[in-house]
Short mmCIF file of C-alpha atoms in Angstrom, two decimals:
data_model
loop_
_atom_site.label_atom_id
_atom_site.label_comp_id
_atom_site.label_asym_id
_atom_site.label_seq_id
_atom_site.Cartn_x
_atom_site.Cartn_y
_atom_site.Cartn_z
CA UNK A 1 -44.88 -27.44 15.92
CA UNK A 2 -42.04 -30.40 15.97
CA UNK A 3 -43.13 -33.87 16.31
CA UNK A 4 -40.00 -35.06 17.00
CA UNK A 5 -39.47 -33.98 20.22
CA UNK A 6 -42.10 -35.17 21.95
CA UNK A 7 -40.17 -36.58 24.46
CA UNK A 8 -36.57 -35.69 23.94
CA UNK A 9 -34.82 -33.59 26.64
CA UNK A 10 -33.55 -29.47 25.35
CA UNK A 11 -31.32 -27.90 27.15
CA UNK A 12 -31.41 -23.93 26.71
CA UNK A 13 -29.40 -21.42 28.26
CA UNK A 14 -30.08 -17.92 28.59
CA UNK A 15 -33.53 -19.39 29.45
CA UNK A 16 -35.65 -16.47 32.12
CA UNK A 17 -36.33 -14.18 29.41
CA UNK A 18 -36.68 -13.31 25.91
CA UNK A 19 -36.04 -15.57 23.71
CA UNK A 20 -34.48 -18.46 25.48
CA UNK A 21 -38.10 -18.68 27.06
CA UNK A 22 -39.38 -18.83 24.14
CA UNK A 23 -37.98 -20.86 22.61
CA UNK A 24 -38.73 -23.00 26.11
CA UNK A 25 -42.12 -21.82 25.69
CA UNK A 26 -42.20 -23.72 21.89
CA UNK A 27 -40.05 -26.96 22.76
CA UNK A 28 -43.39 -28.10 25.38
CA UNK A 29 -45.76 -26.86 23.03
CA UNK A 30 -44.34 -30.52 21.08
CA UNK A 31 -44.27 -31.85 23.57
CA UNK A 32 -40.18 -32.06 24.28
CA UNK A 33 -38.55 -31.98 28.28
CA UNK A 34 -37.23 -29.22 29.36
CA UNK A 35 -33.58 -28.63 31.12
CA UNK A 36 -33.98 -24.64 31.83
CA UNK A 37 -30.39 -22.93 33.02
CA UNK A 38 -29.93 -19.11 34.24
CA UNK A 39 -29.32 -16.41 36.58
CA UNK A 40 -32.10 -15.52 37.50
CA UNK A 41 -33.74 -18.38 39.98
CA UNK A 42 -36.30 -17.14 39.96
CA UNK A 43 -37.65 -16.76 36.16
CA UNK A 44 -36.92 -19.91 35.68
CA UNK A 45 -38.63 -21.19 38.47
CA UNK A 46 -42.38 -19.55 36.84
CA UNK A 47 -41.54 -20.76 33.50
CA UNK A 48 -40.72 -24.29 35.05
CA UNK A 49 -44.68 -24.46 37.41
CA UNK A 50 -46.03 -22.72 34.35
CA UNK A 51 -44.86 -25.36 31.16
CA UNK A 52 -45.26 -28.55 34.38
CA UNK A 53 -48.77 -27.14 34.32
CA UNK A 54 -50.05 -25.62 31.12
CA UNK A 55 -48.20 -28.77 29.53
CA UNK A 56 -47.19 -31.62 30.92
CA UNK A 57 -43.84 -32.49 29.98
CA UNK A 58 -41.01 -32.59 32.47
CA UNK A 59 -39.03 -29.23 32.96
CA UNK A 60 -36.00 -29.05 35.03
CA UNK A 61 -33.68 -25.37 36.03
CA UNK A 62 -31.07 -25.19 36.60
CA UNK A 63 -28.62 -22.24 38.17
CA UNK A 64 -26.42 -21.08 35.96
CA UNK A 65 -23.82 -17.92 34.85
CA UNK A 66 -22.05 -19.71 30.83
CA UNK A 67 -19.46 -17.08 32.16
CA UNK A 68 -18.20 -19.24 34.62
CA UNK A 69 -16.16 -22.19 33.32
CA UNK A 70 -16.54 -24.13 36.88
CA UNK A 71 -19.96 -23.90 37.25
CA UNK A 72 -20.47 -24.73 33.29
CA UNK A 73 -18.77 -27.93 34.74
CA UNK A 74 -20.27 -28.65 37.78
CA UNK A 75 -24.58 -28.44 36.64
CA UNK A 76 -23.11 -30.10 33.28
CA UNK A 77 -21.71 -32.39 35.52
CA UNK A 78 -25.26 -32.94 37.74
CA UNK A 79 -28.13 -32.89 34.16
CA UNK A 80 -25.84 -35.76 32.33
CA UNK A 81 -26.37 -37.50 34.89
CA UNK A 82 -29.72 -36.85 36.47
CA UNK A 83 -29.97 -37.78 32.41
CA UNK A 84 -29.33 -40.05 30.36
CA UNK A 85 -29.60 -38.41 27.24
CA UNK A 86 -29.57 -35.33 25.93
CA UNK A 87 -31.02 -34.32 22.56
CA UNK A 88 -30.72 -30.84 21.74
CA UNK A 89 -29.05 -28.25 22.77
CA UNK A 90 -29.71 -24.03 22.60
CA UNK A 91 -26.37 -22.26 23.24
CA UNK A 92 -28.84 -18.90 23.23
CA UNK A 93 -27.69 -17.39 27.24
CA UNK A 94 -25.47 -14.61 25.55
CA UNK A 95 -25.44 -10.24 25.49
CA UNK A 96 -23.65 -6.81 24.32
CA UNK A 97 -23.05 -3.41 24.74
CA UNK A 98 -23.38 -1.75 21.67
CA UNK A 99 -19.41 1.54 21.30
CA UNK A 100 -16.89 2.45 19.65
CA UNK A 101 -13.97 1.09 20.53
CA UNK A 102 -12.46 4.24 22.14
CA UNK A 103 -15.13 3.91 25.06
CA UNK A 104 -15.65 0.06 25.30
CA UNK A 105 -14.27 -1.25 28.34
CA UNK A 106 -11.53 -3.85 28.51
CA UNK A 107 -13.84 -5.23 31.03
CA UNK A 108 -17.00 -5.58 28.38
CA UNK A 109 -15.18 -6.65 25.87
CA UNK A 110 -14.06 -9.76 29.19
CA UNK A 111 -17.26 -10.04 29.67
CA UNK A 112 -18.47 -10.61 26.07
CA UNK A 113 -16.32 -13.59 24.84
CA UNK A 114 -16.60 -15.05 28.33
CA UNK A 115 -20.65 -15.00 28.33
CA UNK A 116 -21.24 -15.22 24.91
CA UNK A 117 -17.54 -17.33 22.71
CA UNK A 118 -16.68 -18.74 26.34
CA UNK A 119 -19.64 -20.10 27.64
CA UNK A 120 -20.18 -21.34 24.84
CA UNK A 121 -17.62 -23.63 23.94
CA UNK A 122 -17.54 -25.54 27.35
CA UNK A 123 -21.41 -25.87 27.27
CA UNK A 124 -20.51 -27.88 24.22
CA UNK A 125 -18.36 -29.82 25.46
CA UNK A 126 -20.18 -30.32 28.03
CA UNK A 127 -22.64 -32.59 25.89
CA UNK A 128 -20.93 -33.80 23.03
CA UNK A 129 -19.78 -36.99 24.73
CA UNK A 130 -23.72 -38.20 25.61
CA UNK A 131 -24.85 -37.11 22.28
CA UNK A 132 -21.95 -39.46 20.92
CA UNK A 133 -22.97 -41.92 23.37
CA UNK A 134 -26.20 -41.96 22.47
CA UNK A 135 -24.94 -41.20 18.32
CA UNK A 136 -27.29 -38.92 18.26
CA UNK A 137 -27.83 -34.83 18.82
CA UNK A 138 -28.35 -31.47 18.25
CA UNK A 139 -26.07 -27.84 18.82
CA UNK A 140 -27.85 -25.09 17.78
CA UNK A 141 -25.72 -21.79 18.81
CA UNK A 142 -27.76 -18.41 19.04
CA UNK A 143 -25.13 -16.69 16.70
CA UNK A 144 -26.15 -13.17 14.76
CA UNK A 145 -26.39 -11.91 11.96
CA UNK A 146 -24.02 -9.13 13.51
CA UNK A 147 -21.47 -11.71 13.09
CA UNK A 148 -22.13 -12.02 9.31
CA UNK A 149 -22.12 -8.69 8.27
CA UNK A 150 -20.48 -6.44 11.12
CA UNK A 151 -21.34 -2.48 11.68
CA UNK A 152 -19.82 1.20 13.72
CA UNK A 153 -20.23 0.36 17.81
CA UNK A 154 -20.15 -3.84 17.67
CA UNK A 155 -16.88 -4.51 17.50
CA UNK A 156 -17.30 -6.54 20.31
CA UNK A 157 -20.28 -7.79 20.42
CA UNK A 158 -19.48 -8.40 16.67
CA UNK A 159 -16.25 -10.14 17.02
CA UNK A 160 -18.92 -12.82 19.88
CA UNK A 161 -20.94 -13.76 17.07
CA UNK A 162 -18.09 -13.96 14.18
CA UNK A 163 -16.63 -16.24 16.56
CA UNK A 164 -19.51 -18.61 17.60
CA UNK A 165 -20.23 -19.25 13.46
CA UNK A 166 -16.69 -19.72 12.81
CA UNK A 167 -16.11 -22.50 16.46
CA UNK A 168 -19.55 -23.50 14.70
CA UNK A 169 -18.80 -23.80 11.25
CA UNK A 170 -16.09 -26.28 12.27
CA UNK A 171 -17.62 -28.39 14.93
CA UNK A 172 -20.41 -28.86 11.98
CA UNK A 173 -17.20 -30.89 10.64
CA UNK A 174 -15.92 -32.34 13.34
CA UNK A 175 -19.07 -34.67 14.56
CA UNK A 176 -20.53 -34.86 10.31
CA UNK A 177 -20.09 -38.46 10.98
CA UNK A 178 -21.31 -39.15 14.47
CA UNK A 179 -25.01 -37.90 13.45
CA UNK A 180 -24.86 -34.92 15.57
CA UNK A 181 -25.82 -32.19 13.86
CA UNK A 182 -24.97 -28.63 14.14
CA UNK A 183 -26.99 -25.28 13.66
CA UNK A 184 -25.89 -21.83 13.93
CA UNK A 185 -28.86 -19.32 13.87
CA UNK A 186 -28.37 -16.19 12.74
CA UNK A 187 -31.57 -13.50 13.79
CA UNK A 188 -31.37 -9.63 13.54
CA UNK A 189 -32.05 -7.52 16.19
CA UNK A 190 -34.72 -8.79 18.15
CA UNK A 191 -37.42 -7.37 20.51
CA UNK A 192 -36.29 -8.67 24.12
CA UNK A 193 -34.20 -6.58 26.52
CA UNK A 194 -31.24 -7.26 25.27
CA UNK A 195 -31.02 -3.84 24.08
CA UNK A 196 -31.97 -2.38 27.77
CA UNK A 197 -28.15 -3.33 27.52
CA UNK A 198 -26.43 -3.08 24.84
CA UNK A 199 -28.68 0.38 23.59
CA UNK A 200 -29.28 2.22 27.45
CA UNK A 201 -29.58 5.34 25.02
CA UNK A 202 -32.68 3.99 23.07
CA UNK A 203 -31.47 5.43 20.14
CA UNK A 204 -30.91 1.89 17.91
CA UNK A 205 -34.24 0.53 19.01
CA UNK A 206 -36.49 3.77 18.02
CA UNK A 207 -34.30 3.53 14.59
CA UNK A 208 -34.91 -0.14 13.49
CA UNK A 209 -38.22 -0.33 16.28
CA UNK A 210 -40.59 -0.85 12.29
CA UNK A 211 -37.40 -3.85 11.49
CA UNK A 212 -37.44 -6.15 14.98
CA UNK A 213 -37.94 -9.74 15.40
CA UNK A 214 -40.64 -11.17 17.39
CA UNK A 215 -39.27 -14.04 20.07
CA UNK A 216 -42.13 -16.84 19.50
CA UNK A 217 -41.13 -15.87 15.29
CA UNK A 218 -37.56 -16.11 15.34
CA UNK A 219 -38.30 -19.56 18.17
CA UNK A 220 -41.01 -20.58 16.24
CA UNK A 221 -38.00 -21.40 13.21
CA UNK A 222 -35.03 -22.81 14.94
CA UNK A 223 -37.91 -24.95 16.81
CA UNK A 224 -38.95 -26.06 13.88
CA UNK A 225 -35.56 -26.70 12.66
CA UNK A 226 -34.68 -29.33 15.87
CA UNK A 227 -32.78 -33.04 15.07
CA UNK A 228 -32.96 -31.92 11.37
CA UNK A 229 -29.62 -31.74 10.04
CA UNK A 230 -30.42 -27.21 9.46
CA UNK A 231 -26.88 -25.65 8.66
CA UNK A 232 -27.73 -21.85 8.81
CA UNK A 233 -31.62 -20.42 9.85
CA UNK A 234 -31.46 -17.03 8.84
CA UNK A 235 -33.39 -13.66 9.90
CA UNK A 236 -34.67 -11.01 8.56
CA UNK A 237 -34.41 -12.37 4.75
CA UNK A 238 -34.20 -8.76 3.49
CA UNK A 239 -31.07 -8.73 5.87
CA UNK A 240 -28.79 -12.07 5.29
CA UNK A 241 -29.21 -11.28 2.03
CA UNK A 242 -28.58 -7.49 2.58
CA UNK A 243 -24.66 -9.46 4.48
CA UNK A 244 -24.70 -12.12 1.19
CA UNK A 245 -23.85 -8.49 -1.04
CA UNK A 246 -21.73 -7.10 1.60
CA UNK A 247 -19.51 -10.70 2.20
CA UNK A 248 -19.35 -10.32 -2.17
CA UNK A 249 -18.11 -6.23 -2.31
CA UNK A 250 -17.90 -4.86 1.26
CA UNK A 251 -16.32 -2.07 0.12
CA UNK A 252 -18.40 -0.53 -2.11
CA UNK A 253 -21.09 -2.15 0.06
CA UNK A 254 -20.27 0.61 3.10
CA UNK A 255 -19.69 2.84 1.18
CA UNK A 256 -23.03 2.13 -0.10
CA UNK A 257 -24.91 1.92 2.71
CA UNK A 258 -23.07 3.95 5.17
CA UNK A 259 -26.28 6.02 6.11
CA UNK A 260 -27.75 2.59 7.38
CA UNK A 261 -24.58 1.50 9.50
CA UNK A 262 -24.82 4.40 11.14
CA UNK A 263 -27.91 2.71 13.00
CA UNK A 264 -27.48 3.21 16.88
#
């Protein structure tokens, strides 16, 4: 629970399943009002109805593909006109495909950057004027441990998450004097349908199954941090420790951890 969210308005992209859906329920438990965004309108409708009935908070939904920048602009123009304030934006929409550079297609590369990076930045740009006007707000960007510690067959995906972390760090400095908080969330593998597309062979999930995070646990930590000046949320702790060692001595770490890197 987070009492700071009572009667606040929280936007979540990619809210129709996985971590986004788990976040929606955790925000509602804390008394926050929700604006749910995703491509699958029927799933959003079901989630929104359940939240309205169970938690008695406001829960609205909008069909949105963040890859379509014009659609992002139009949807957020509607939202900013209908709602007096936006307190939190969670940029959660994203996807990955685990393939080597040679095997992955250029269209897959383009799609990952359009969703994971351009869409995230576009959504952020749309809410910043409102947050500046109200002199407070919180941008939460779902990045990944893959953005800190790249592994084979995740070159395109890791590149997008590196970009998200870089964008988040720069944005934080730009708005730090305006009472707008900016947080990067860097989870390891989460047990969601993300891997239905990312890992079609099922090999990676099989190899790391016992280490996968539960979306409810990740959502709980994120919601607790909402409207606080939290720089990063890194999960699990041991993977964050490994990524720190990697940044200190990358060549040595790659040599020692070579077997662990080739799980895909």
